Structure formats: structure tokens, C-alpha cells
Tab-separated table of N, CA and C in Angstrom:
chain	number	residue	atom	x	y	z
A	29	MET	N	-9.729	0.141	14.747
A	29	MET	CA	-9.604	0.906	13.557
A	29	MET	C	-8.078	0.590	13.113
A	30	PRO	N	-7.201	-0.136	12.625
A	30	PRO	CA	-5.967	-0.165	12.526
A	30	PRO	C	-5.672	1.237	11.960
A	31	ARG	N	-4.354	1.881	12.275
A	31	ARG	CA	-3.723	2.969	11.501
A	31	ARG	C	-2.469	2.884	11.559
A	32	HIS	N	-1.623	3.126	10.720
A	32	HIS	CA	0.101	3.020	10.546
A	32	HIS	C	0.585	4.144	9.986
A	33	THR	N	1.443	4.886	10.344
A	33	THR	CA	2.322	5.708	9.652
A	33	THR	C	3.671	5.192	9.816
A	34	GLU	N	4.731	5.635	8.656
A	34	GLU	CA	6.201	5.206	8.730
A	34	GLU	C	6.471	6.213	7.815
A	35	THR	N	8.094	6.329	7.953
A	35	THR	CA	8.837	7.152	7.344
A	35	THR	C	9.852	6.132	7.106
A	36	ARG	N	10.613	6.209	5.921
A	36	ARG	CA	12.193	5.473	5.690
A	36	ARG	C	12.547	6.381	4.504
A	37	ILE	N	14.031	5.934	4.475
A	37	ILE	CA	15.016	6.586	3.523
A	37	ILE	C	15.260	5.366	2.817
A	38	LEU	N	14.779	5.275	1.432
A	38	LEU	CA	15.083	4.044	0.760
A	38	LEU	C	15.752	4.719	-0.217
A	39	PRO	N	17.115	3.840	-1.029
A	39	PRO	CA	18.364	4.385	-1.908
A	39	PRO	C	17.499	4.198	-3.722
A	40	TYR	N	16.502	4.815	-3.646
A	40	TYR	CA	15.919	4.728	-5.148
A	40	TYR	C	15.272	6.257	-5.253
A	41	THR	N	14.732	6.401	-6.416
A	41	THR	CA	14.757	7.689	-6.744
A	41	THR	C	13.168	7.808	-6.333
A	42	PRO	N	12.393	9.333	-6.127
A	42	PRO	CA	11.102	9.276	-6.039
A	42	PRO	C	10.334	8.689	-7.247
A	43	ASP	N	10.887	8.935	-8.779
A	43	ASP	CA	10.225	8.426	-9.799
A	43	ASP	C	10.102	6.825	-9.686
A	44	GLN	N	11.360	6.326	-9.507
A	44	GLN	CA	11.194	4.930	-9.436
A	44	GLN	C	10.186	4.417	-8.097
A	45	LEU	N	10.370	5.079	-6.996
A	45	LEU	CA	9.087	4.247	-6.180
A	45	LEU	C	7.895	4.736	-6.153
A	46	PHE	N	7.601	5.845	-7.256
A	46	PHE	CA	6.113	6.099	-7.419
A	46	PHE	C	5.688	5.188	-8.543
A	47	ASP	N	6.542	4.631	-9.451
A	47	ASP	CA	6.158	3.600	-10.242
A	47	ASP	C	6.049	2.577	-9.811
A	48	LEU	N	6.666	1.972	-8.851
A	48	LEU	CA	6.639	0.609	-7.999
A	48	LEU	C	5.354	0.906	-7.445
A	49	VAL	N	4.958	1.483	-6.630
A	49	VAL	CA	3.443	1.926	-6.188
A	49	VAL	C	2.322	1.911	-7.050
A	50	ALA	N	2.606	2.808	-8.231
A	50	ALA	CA	1.446	3.182	-8.983
A	50	ALA	C	1.091	1.915	-9.841
A	51	ASP	N	2.233	0.699	-9.792
A	51	ASP	CA	1.888	-0.492	-10.623
A	51	ASP	C	0.708	-1.372	-10.045
A	52	VAL	N	-0.267	-1.041	-10.007
A	52	VAL	CA	-1.379	-1.714	-8.936
A	52	VAL	C	-1.423	-3.389	-9.680
A	53	ALA	N	-1.624	-3.229	-11.381
A	53	ALA	CA	-1.882	-4.152	-11.922
A	53	ALA	C	-0.755	-5.573	-11.912
A	54	ARG	N	0.483	-5.147	-11.250
A	54	ARG	CA	1.224	-6.368	-10.842
A	54	ARG	C	1.580	-6.611	-9.248
A	55	TYR	N	0.424	-6.139	-8.333
A	55	TYR	CA	0.405	-6.084	-6.879
A	55	TYR	C	0.469	-7.748	-6.723
A	56	GLN	N	-0.532	-8.366	-7.422
A	56	GLN	CA	-0.605	-9.967	-7.133
A	56	GLN	C	0.870	-10.750	-7.396
A	57	GLU	N	1.631	-10.080	-8.058
A	57	GLU	CA	2.935	-10.735	-8.488
A	57	GLU	C	3.832	-11.032	-7.328
A	58	PHE	N	3.502	-9.594	-6.315
A	58	PHE	CA	4.663	-9.589	-5.112
A	58	PHE	C	3.982	-9.350	-3.816
A	59	LEU	N	2.704	-8.786	-3.837
A	59	LEU	CA	2.111	-8.541	-2.371
A	59	LEU	C	1.254	-9.718	-2.120
A	60	PRO	N	1.783	-10.379	-0.542
A	60	PRO	CA	0.887	-11.229	0.059
A	60	PRO	C	-0.532	-10.847	0.367
A	61	TRP	N	-1.229	-12.042	-0.073
A	61	TRP	CA	-2.629	-11.997	-0.057
A	61	TRP	C	-3.644	-11.096	-1.024
A	62	VAL	N	-2.949	-10.779	-2.249
A	62	VAL	CA	-3.523	-10.056	-3.492
A	62	VAL	C	-3.239	-11.274	-4.113
A	63	ALA	N	-4.763	-11.879	-4.329
A	63	ALA	CA	-4.764	-12.873	-5.222
A	63	ALA	C	-5.175	-12.349	-7.244
A	64	ALA	N	-5.531	-11.388	-6.978
A	64	ALA	CA	-5.924	-10.900	-8.435
A	64	ALA	C	-6.085	-9.075	-8.148
A	65	THR	N	-5.995	-8.632	-9.575
A	65	THR	CA	-6.060	-7.256	-9.800
A	65	THR	C	-6.824	-6.989	-10.712
A	66	ARG	N	-7.657	-5.886	-10.915
A	66	ARG	CA	-8.230	-5.495	-12.365
A	66	ARG	C	-8.360	-4.158	-12.312
A	67	ILE	N	-8.119	-3.464	-13.244
A	67	ILE	CA	-7.715	-1.841	-13.409
A	67	ILE	C	-8.996	-1.587	-14.272
A	68	ARG	N	-9.780	-0.994	-13.775
A	68	ARG	CA	-11.097	-0.231	-14.207
A	68	ARG	C	-10.884	0.909	-15.375
A	69	SER	N	-10.001	1.745	-14.690
A	69	SER	CA	-9.560	3.049	-15.533
A	69	SER	C	-8.294	3.336	-15.075
A	70	ASP	N	-7.553	4.042	-15.655
A	70	ASP	CA	-6.230	4.340	-15.588
A	70	ASP	C	-5.832	5.608	-16.478
A	71	SER	N	-5.508	6.648	-15.646
A	71	SER	CA	-4.894	7.852	-16.483
A	71	SER	C	-3.457	8.292	-15.857
A	72	GLU	N	-2.850	9.564	-16.255
A	72	GLU	CA	-1.584	9.851	-15.370
A	72	GLU	C	-2.105	10.258	-14.268
A	73	THR	N	-3.516	10.796	-13.650
A	73	THR	CA	-3.585	11.284	-12.595
A	73	THR	C	-4.562	10.561	-11.583
A	74	GLU	N	-5.242	9.345	-12.343
A	74	GLU	CA	-6.078	8.987	-11.579
A	74	GLU	C	-6.658	7.211	-12.327
A	75	MET	N	-6.816	6.507	-10.877
A	75	MET	CA	-6.585	4.985	-11.448
A	75	MET	C	-8.027	4.244	-10.659
A	76	VAL	N	-8.784	3.520	-10.967
A	76	VAL	CA	-9.801	2.959	-10.602
A	76	VAL	C	-9.639	1.105	-10.654
A	77	ALA	N	-9.148	0.803	-9.465
A	77	ALA	CA	-9.102	-0.434	-9.249
A	77	ALA	C	-9.786	-1.647	-8.400
A	78	ASP	N	-9.667	-2.699	-8.909
A	78	ASP	CA	-10.436	-3.808	-8.011
A	78	ASP	C	-8.936	-4.613	-7.510
A	79	LEU	N	-9.084	-4.850	-6.116
A	79	LEU	CA	-8.167	-5.924	-5.556
A	79	LEU	C	-9.125	-7.235	-5.090
A	80	VAL	N	-8.433	-8.332	-5.388
A	80	VAL	CA	-8.895	-9.627	-4.654
A	80	VAL	C	-8.116	-9.960	-3.656
A	81	VAL	N	-8.577	-10.054	-2.451
A	81	VAL	CA	-7.459	-9.790	-1.394
A	81	VAL	C	-8.131	-11.289	-0.582
A	82	GLY	N	-6.991	-12.415	-0.306
A	82	GLY	CA	-7.608	-13.765	0.013
A	82	GLY	C	-6.589	-14.343	1.068
A	83	PHE	N	-7.377	-15.197	2.286
A	83	PHE	CA	-6.668	-15.814	2.870
A	83	PHE	C	-7.078	-17.141	3.248
A	84	GLY	N	-6.625	-17.985	2.252
A	84	GLY	CA	-7.135	-19.320	2.314
A	84	GLY	C	-8.431	-19.264	1.123
A	85	ALA	N	-9.443	-20.018	1.948
A	85	ALA	CA	-10.511	-20.082	1.012
A	85	ALA	C	-11.433	-18.555	1.290
A	86	LEU	N	-11.293	-17.627	2.201
A	86	LEU	CA	-11.674	-16.634	2.326
A	86	LEU	C	-11.111	-15.735	1.377
A	87	LYS	N	-12.080	-14.793	0.389
A	87	LYS	CA	-11.849	-13.961	-0.432
A	87	LYS	C	-12.580	-12.726	-0.570
A	88	GLU	N	-12.173	-11.712	-0.648
A	88	GLU	CA	-12.985	-10.537	-0.648
A	88	GLU	C	-12.395	-9.507	-1.591
A	89	THR	N	-13.383	-8.998	-2.257
A	89	THR	CA	-13.128	-7.924	-3.466
A	89	THR	C	-13.158	-6.402	-2.967
A	90	PHE	N	-12.423	-5.893	-3.256
A	90	PHE	CA	-12.696	-4.355	-3.027
A	90	PHE	C	-12.205	-3.245	-4.249
A	91	THR	N	-12.776	-1.891	-4.368
A	91	THR	CA	-12.344	-1.264	-5.226
A	91	THR	C	-12.040	-0.019	-4.652
A	92	SER	N	-11.106	0.645	-5.083
A	92	SER	CA	-10.297	1.573	-4.711
A	92	SER	C	-10.086	2.696	-5.791
A	93	LYS	N	-10.076	4.165	-5.399
A	93	LYS	CA	-9.610	5.141	-6.258
A	93	LYS	C	-8.175	5.714	-5.915
A	94	VAL	N	-7.500	5.618	-6.745
A	94	VAL	CA	-6.199	5.989	-6.992
A	94	VAL	C	-5.577	7.322	-7.279
A	95	ARG	N	-5.248	8.431	-6.688
A	95	ARG	CA	-5.093	9.716	-6.983
A	95	ARG	C	-3.399	9.704	-7.161
A	96	LYS	N	-2.756	10.255	-8.421
A	96	LYS	CA	-1.350	9.845	-8.700
A	96	LYS	C	-1.008	11.763	-9.229
A	97	THR	N	0.002	11.925	-8.034
A	97	THR	CA	0.840	13.355	-8.649
A	97	THR	C	2.468	12.663	-8.784
A	98	ARG	N	2.351	12.382	-10.042
A	98	ARG	CA	3.951	12.209	-10.206
A	98	ARG	C	4.822	13.089	-9.823
A	99	PRO	N	6.124	12.729	-9.330
A	99	PRO	CA	6.582	12.006	-8.863
A	99	PRO	C	6.431	11.720	-7.105
A	100	ALA	N	5.407	12.772	-6.847
A	100	ALA	CA	5.483	13.093	-5.291
A	100	ALA	C	4.670	12.408	-4.395
A	101	SER	N	3.168	11.858	-5.004
A	101	SER	CA	2.538	11.194	-4.075
A	101	SER	C	1.729	10.392	-4.735
A	102	ILE	N	0.964	9.475	-4.025
A	102	ILE	CA	0.099	8.692	-4.514
A	102	ILE	C	-1.282	8.358	-3.149
A	103	GLU	N	-2.367	8.658	-3.574
A	103	GLU	CA	-3.199	8.544	-2.386
A	103	GLU	C	-4.386	7.741	-2.764
A	104	ILE	N	-4.785	6.839	-1.963
A	104	ILE	CA	-5.591	5.678	-2.394
A	104	ILE	C	-7.017	5.731	-1.171
A	105	ASP	N	-8.132	5.888	-1.875
A	105	ASP	CA	-9.263	5.790	-1.087
A	105	ASP	C	-10.547	4.958	-1.431
A	106	TYR	N	-10.759	4.310	-0.615
A	106	TYR	CA	-11.858	2.953	-0.549
A	106	TYR	C	-12.828	3.698	-1.296
A	107	VAL	N	-13.487	2.563	-2.517
A	107	VAL	CA	-14.900	3.232	-2.940
A	107	VAL	C	-15.944	2.237	-2.544
A	108	GLU	N	-15.524	0.530	-2.788
A	108	GLU	CA	-16.810	-0.018	-2.073
A	108	GLU	C	-16.046	-1.639	-1.900
A	109	GLY	N	-16.804	-2.481	-1.099
A	109	GLY	CA	-16.059	-3.827	-0.703
A	109	GLY	C	-16.888	-4.009	0.869
A	110	PRO	N	-15.539	-4.934	1.613
A	110	PRO	CA	-16.156	-5.145	2.798
A	110	PRO	C	-15.626	-4.355	3.955
A	111	LEU	N	-14.980	-3.136	3.578
A	111	LEU	CA	-14.453	-2.112	4.511
A	111	LEU	C	-15.458	-0.916	4.811
A	112	LYS	N	-15.353	-0.446	6.053
A	112	LYS	CA	-16.205	0.908	6.358
A	112	LYS	C	-15.299	1.826	5.877
A	113	TYR	N	-14.009	1.981	5.735
A	113	TYR	CA	-13.394	2.918	4.830
A	113	TYR	C	-11.915	2.497	4.755
A	114	LEU	N	-11.176	2.809	3.707
A	114	LEU	CA	-9.752	2.855	3.807
A	114	LEU	C	-8.819	4.259	3.296
A	115	HIS	N	-8.030	4.571	3.702
A	115	HIS	CA	-7.188	5.594	3.247
A	115	HIS	C	-5.900	5.352	3.420
A	116	ASN	N	-5.225	5.506	1.958
A	116	ASN	CA	-3.569	4.906	2.200
A	116	ASN	C	-2.951	6.055	1.128
A	117	ASN	N	-2.114	6.494	1.623
A	117	ASN	CA	-1.098	7.684	1.020
A	117	ASN	C	0.360	7.306	0.948
A	118	TRP	N	1.024	7.669	-0.069
A	118	TRP	CA	2.525	7.577	-0.046
A	118	TRP	C	3.076	9.017	-0.477
A	119	ASN	N	3.889	9.261	0.183
A	119	ASN	CA	4.757	10.670	-0.234
A	119	ASN	C	6.092	10.296	-0.575
A	120	PHE	N	6.656	11.020	-1.371
A	120	PHE	CA	8.004	10.609	-1.883
A	120	PHE	C	9.109	11.935	-2.044
A	121	ARG	N	9.993	12.255	-1.451
A	121	ARG	CA	10.798	13.193	-1.624
A	121	ARG	C	12.461	12.742	-1.603
A	122	ALA	N	12.947	13.391	-2.607
A	122	ALA	CA	14.480	13.477	-2.776
A	122	ALA	C	15.205	13.490	-1.398
A	123	ALA	N	16.145	12.732	-1.303
A	123	ALA	CA	16.691	12.729	0.062
A	123	ALA	C	18.267	12.463	-0.152
A	124	PRO	N	19.346	12.854	0.700
A	124	PRO	CA	20.718	12.334	0.433
A	124	PRO	C	20.474	10.647	0.371
A	125	GLY	N	21.333	10.109	-0.464
A	125	GLY	CA	21.257	8.748	-0.902
A	125	GLY	C	20.119	7.831	-1.477
A	126	GLY	N	19.034	9.063	-1.721
A	126	GLY	CA	17.529	8.154	-2.338
A	126	GLY	C	16.626	9.125	-2.103
A	127	SER	N	15.716	8.423	-1.786
A	127	SER	CA	14.182	9.309	-1.058
A	127	SER	C	13.742	8.874	0.172
A	128	GLU	N	12.991	10.152	0.625
A	128	GLU	CA	12.233	9.689	1.916
A	128	GLU	C	10.866	9.424	1.287
A	129	VAL	N	10.254	8.342	2.151
A	129	VAL	CA	9.025	7.644	1.729
A	129	VAL	C	8.194	7.839	3.257
A	130	ASP	N	6.824	8.638	3.283
A	130	ASP	CA	6.135	8.841	4.263
A	130	ASP	C	5.074	7.935	3.715
A	131	PHE	N	4.593	6.717	4.727
A	131	PHE	CA	3.359	5.863	4.328
A	131	PHE	C	2.516	6.102	5.248
A	132	CYS	N	1.258	5.983	4.948
A	132	CYS	CA	0.163	6.027	5.952
A	132	CYS	C	-0.927	5.203	5.596
A	133	VAL	N	-1.216	4.270	6.523
A	133	VAL	CA	-3.032	3.592	5.919
A	133	VAL	C	-3.663	3.722	7.417
A	134	ASP	N	-4.892	3.850	7.085
A	134	ASP	CA	-6.010	3.847	7.981
A	134	ASP	C	-7.334	3.207	7.178
A	135	PHE	N	-7.680	2.147	8.345
A	135	PHE	CA	-9.043	1.636	7.622
A	135	PHE	C	-9.674	0.673	8.913
A	136	ALA	N	-11.193	0.586	8.570
A	136	ALA	CA	-11.762	0.020	9.508
A	136	ALA	C	-12.468	-1.180	8.587
A	137	PHE	N	-13.091	-2.463	9.388
A	137	PHE	CA	-13.631	-3.505	8.665
A	137	PHE	C	-15.187	-2.667	8.977
A	138	ARG	N	-16.417	-3.489	8.207
A	138	ARG	CA	-17.770	-3.281	8.800
A	138	ARG	C	-18.129	-4.379	9.876
A	139	ASN	N	-17.366	-5.323	9.686
A	139	ASN	CA	-17.637	-6.595	10.432
A	139	ASN	C	-16.632	-6.678	11.853
A	140	ARG	N	-17.397	-6.633	12.931
A	140	ARG	CA	-16.721	-6.408	14.260
A	140	ARG	C	-15.554	-7.329	14.679
A	141	ILE	N	-16.238	-8.650	13.942
A	141	ILE	CA	-15.010	-9.847	14.138
A	141	ILE	C	-13.758	-9.737	13.105
A	142	PHE	N	-14.146	-9.297	11.920
A	142	PHE	CA	-13.153	-9.016	11.018
A	142	PHE	C	-12.020	-7.828	11.882
A	143	GLU	N	-12.555	-6.916	12.345
A	143	GLU	CA	-12.046	-5.669	12.929
A	143	GLU	C	-10.944	-6.529	14.005
A	144	ALA	N	-11.634	-7.228	15.004
A	144	ALA	CA	-10.882	-7.675	15.928
A	144	ALA	C	-9.421	-8.693	15.646
A	145	ILE	N	-9.730	-9.546	14.460
A	145	ILE	CA	-8.881	-10.019	13.847
A	145	ILE	C	-7.880	-9.336	13.195
A	146	ALA	N	-8.335	-8.314	12.416
A	146	ALA	CA	-7.506	-7.478	12.094
A	146	ALA	C	-6.466	-6.827	13.157
A	147	GLY	N	-7.126	-6.085	14.079
A	147	GLY	CA	-6.419	-5.666	15.059
A	147	GLY	C	-5.180	-6.639	15.736
A	148	GLN	N	-5.459	-7.679	15.712
A	148	GLN	CA	-4.309	-8.720	16.405
A	148	GLN	C	-3.260	-9.164	15.472
A	149	MET	N	-3.433	-8.963	13.838
A	149	MET	CA	-2.680	-9.130	13.429
A	149	MET	C	-1.753	-7.882	12.019
A	150	PHE	N	-2.376	-6.783	12.424
A	150	PHE	CA	-2.051	-5.686	11.710
A	150	PHE	C	-0.613	-5.758	11.579
A	151	ASP	N	0.015	-5.690	12.766
A	151	ASP	CA	1.329	-5.287	12.589
A	151	ASP	C	2.172	-5.904	11.717
A	152	ARG	N	1.948	-7.232	12.158
A	152	ARG	CA	2.871	-8.676	11.498
A	152	ARG	C	2.155	-8.211	9.905
A	153	ALA	N	1.373	-8.345	9.843
A	153	ALA	CA	0.684	-8.350	8.106
A	153	ALA	C	1.203	-6.993	7.604
A	154	LEU	N	1.099	-5.992	8.331
A	154	LEU	CA	1.818	-4.431	7.363
A	154	LEU	C	3.271	-4.788	7.441
A	155	ARG	N	4.169	-5.311	8.471
A	155	ARG	CA	5.624	-5.355	8.055
A	155	ARG	C	5.906	-6.323	6.994
A	156	ARG	N	5.115	-7.344	6.683
A	156	ARG	CA	5.460	-8.389	5.670
A	156	ARG	C	5.064	-7.565	4.443
A	157	MET	N	3.581	-6.838	4.208
A	157	MET	CA	3.436	-5.949	2.961
A	157	MET	C	4.549	-5.116	2.747
A	158	ILE	N	5.104	-4.164	3.655
A	158	ILE	CA	5.911	-3.427	3.499
A	158	ILE	C	7.430	-3.692	3.173
A	159	GLY	N	7.694	-4.838	3.721
A	159	GLY	CA	8.763	-5.705	3.417
A	159	GLY	C	8.395	-6.386	1.753
A	160	ALA	N	7.320	-6.541	1.218
A	160	ALA	CA	7.208	-7.062	-0.132
A	160	ALA	C	7.428	-5.880	-1.054
A	161	PHE	N	7.164	-4.488	-0.612
A	161	PHE	CA	7.360	-3.446	-1.487
A	161	PHE	C	8.728	-3.208	-1.672
A	162	GLU	N	9.646	-3.759	-0.595
A	162	GLU	CA	11.010	-3.091	-0.277
A	162	GLU	C	11.633	-4.289	-1.191
A	163	ASP	N	11.264	-5.473	-0.917
A	163	ASP	CA	11.660	-6.637	-2.284
A	163	ASP	C	11.834	-6.426	-3.475
A	164	ARG	N	10.363	-5.785	-3.859
A	164	ARG	CA	10.207	-5.755	-5.148
A	164	ARG	C	11.052	-4.448	-5.641
A	165	ALA	N	11.202	-3.606	-5.016
A	165	ALA	CA	12.572	-2.231	-5.262
A	165	ALA	C	13.595	-2.934	-5.607
A	166	VAL	N	14.004	-3.978	-4.793
A	166	VAL	CA	15.244	-4.451	-5.200
A	166	VAL	C	15.522	-5.264	-6.248
A	167	ALA	N	14.309	-6.244	-6.624
A	167	ALA	CA	14.086	-7.092	-7.849
A	167	ALA	C	13.883	-6.094	-8.884
A	168	LEU	N	13.670	-4.831	-9.113
A	168	LEU	CA	13.433	-3.874	-9.928
A	168	LEU	C	14.620	-2.975	-10.186
A	169	TYR	N	15.160	-2.455	-9.142
A	169	TYR	CA	16.130	-1.495	-9.575
A	169	TYR	C	17.461	-1.823	-8.574
A	170	GLY	N	17.627	-2.932	-8.031
A	170	GLY	CA	19.031	-3.318	-7.423
A	170	GLY	C	18.768	-2.885	-5.991
A	171	ALA	N	19.995	-3.498	-5.248
A	171	ALA	CA	20.189	-3.245	-3.952
A	171	ALA	C	20.027	-1.819	-3.465
A	172	GLY	N	20.417	-0.743	-4.342
A	172	GLY	CA	20.699	0.628	-4.000
A	172	GLY	C	22.323	0.730	-3.549
A	173	ALA	N	22.214	2.032	-3.080
A	173	ALA	CA	23.429	2.687	-2.561
A	173	ALA	C	23.562	1.751	-1.116
A	174	PRO	N	25.078	1.468	-0.860
A	174	PRO	CA	25.497	0.927	0.236
A	174	PRO	C	25.258	1.963	1.304
A	175	GLY	N	24.866	1.414	2.561
A	175	GLY	CA	24.762	2.059	3.879
A	175	GLY	C	23.497	2.757	3.882
A	176	SER	N	22.406	2.205	2.789
A	176	SER	CA	21.338	2.957	2.986
A	176	SER	C	20.466	2.358	4.320
A	177	LYS	N	19.450	3.443	4.797
A	177	LYS	CA	19.041	2.918	6.094
A	177	LYS	C	17.379	3.409	6.231
A	178	SER	N	16.853	2.640	7.087
A	178	SER	CA	15.338	2.758	7.275
A	178	SER	C	15.127	3.429	8.711
A	179	SER	N	14.382	4.409	8.643
A	179	SER	CA	13.703	4.946	10.233
A	179	SER	C	12.934	3.831	10.630
A	180	SER	N	12.675	3.874	12.135
A	180	SER	CA	11.813	3.420	12.761
A	180	SER	C	10.681	3.320	12.399
A	181	ALA	N	9.828	2.496	12.817
A	181	ALA	CA	8.392	2.517	12.255
A	181	ALA	C	7.671	3.149	13.709
A	182	GLN	N	6.653	3.705	13.486
A	182	GLN	CA	5.323	4.261	14.338
A	182	GLN	C	4.128	3.549	13.919
A	183	SER	N	3.623	2.899	15.053
A	183	SER	CA	2.199	2.515	14.650
A	183	SER	C	1.048	2.660	15.764
A	184	ALA	N	-0.114	3.014	15.468
A	184	ALA	CA	-1.173	2.972	16.582
A	184	ALA	C	-2.273	2.081	16.038
A	185	ALA	N	-2.742	1.572	17.096
A	185	ALA	CA	-3.993	0.713	16.437
A	185	ALA	C	-5.396	1.446	17.498
């Protein structure tokens, strides 16, 4: 059951980071393995969305409920699909030079074979996904303040 928690300081405002993470409809444009998205419902405080995630010919669709508290947090909970469970949360706080971002993801597959594969590839895939969010922030908002820094990652599997 992979779980990862990380804190970073990024040179963007909490509003900018909130908007980037909340824009689920555009995930397929920049997140690896996201082949398609469909927003079932969306309001200021809640969204229900389907993501089609694929690795080659293998594709799975899962549905999540996204709770949004602008600009402080986004919480994602699994509704249906191939997982046993998924919980993901983002917290954004103003900090000197930008924002402190706390990120946590915890999930498990129903299928033990997928679980074993995910455990082996989890750290590499997660680094790639986090990098994709950071690259998207640079593309949308610019490189930010010089001298910005990231804290080290902490993960547990």
C-alpha cells in the first residue's frame, strides 16, 4: 500500500498552486499516464471527475471526489475503479518567497499483482508526477523567484 508525504517551498502563491491542482480537466495535457479526463460535476467547493490512466495498451478509469477549500487545500477521495482506496491531499500556505505545499497520497490496488508492481515503481512514478506539476507551474506562471528551494522528500511504502 504505497504512501508518500512531501513538503516543498515553491515560488508561487497559494492561489496559483490551488488553481493548478484544481484544474483536473487539463491533467491529460501535462501529467504522465493520464490519457483522458471527464468532469462529471464541478462547483467552487466540490468536483467529481473521471481519469483514464494508461500504460501502453492497459487503461483503467477511476472516479474521484475532489473537495476544494480555496486557496488552502484540495482533498481527493476515490469513488470507484480498480483501486481498493485512494486518498490524496494538497495543503497550500503562504511562506517567505512563495508557498509551502504539503502533499500526501495513499492508495492500494484491489489486485495484488498490480499492488506489487506499483510498490516497485511507486517512487519513480511519483517523482515524475510531482515534476510534471512543477513543470506545469513554470509553464503557467514563470520560473518564480530566484533561489527558491524544495525540501527533501519523505516516503514510506
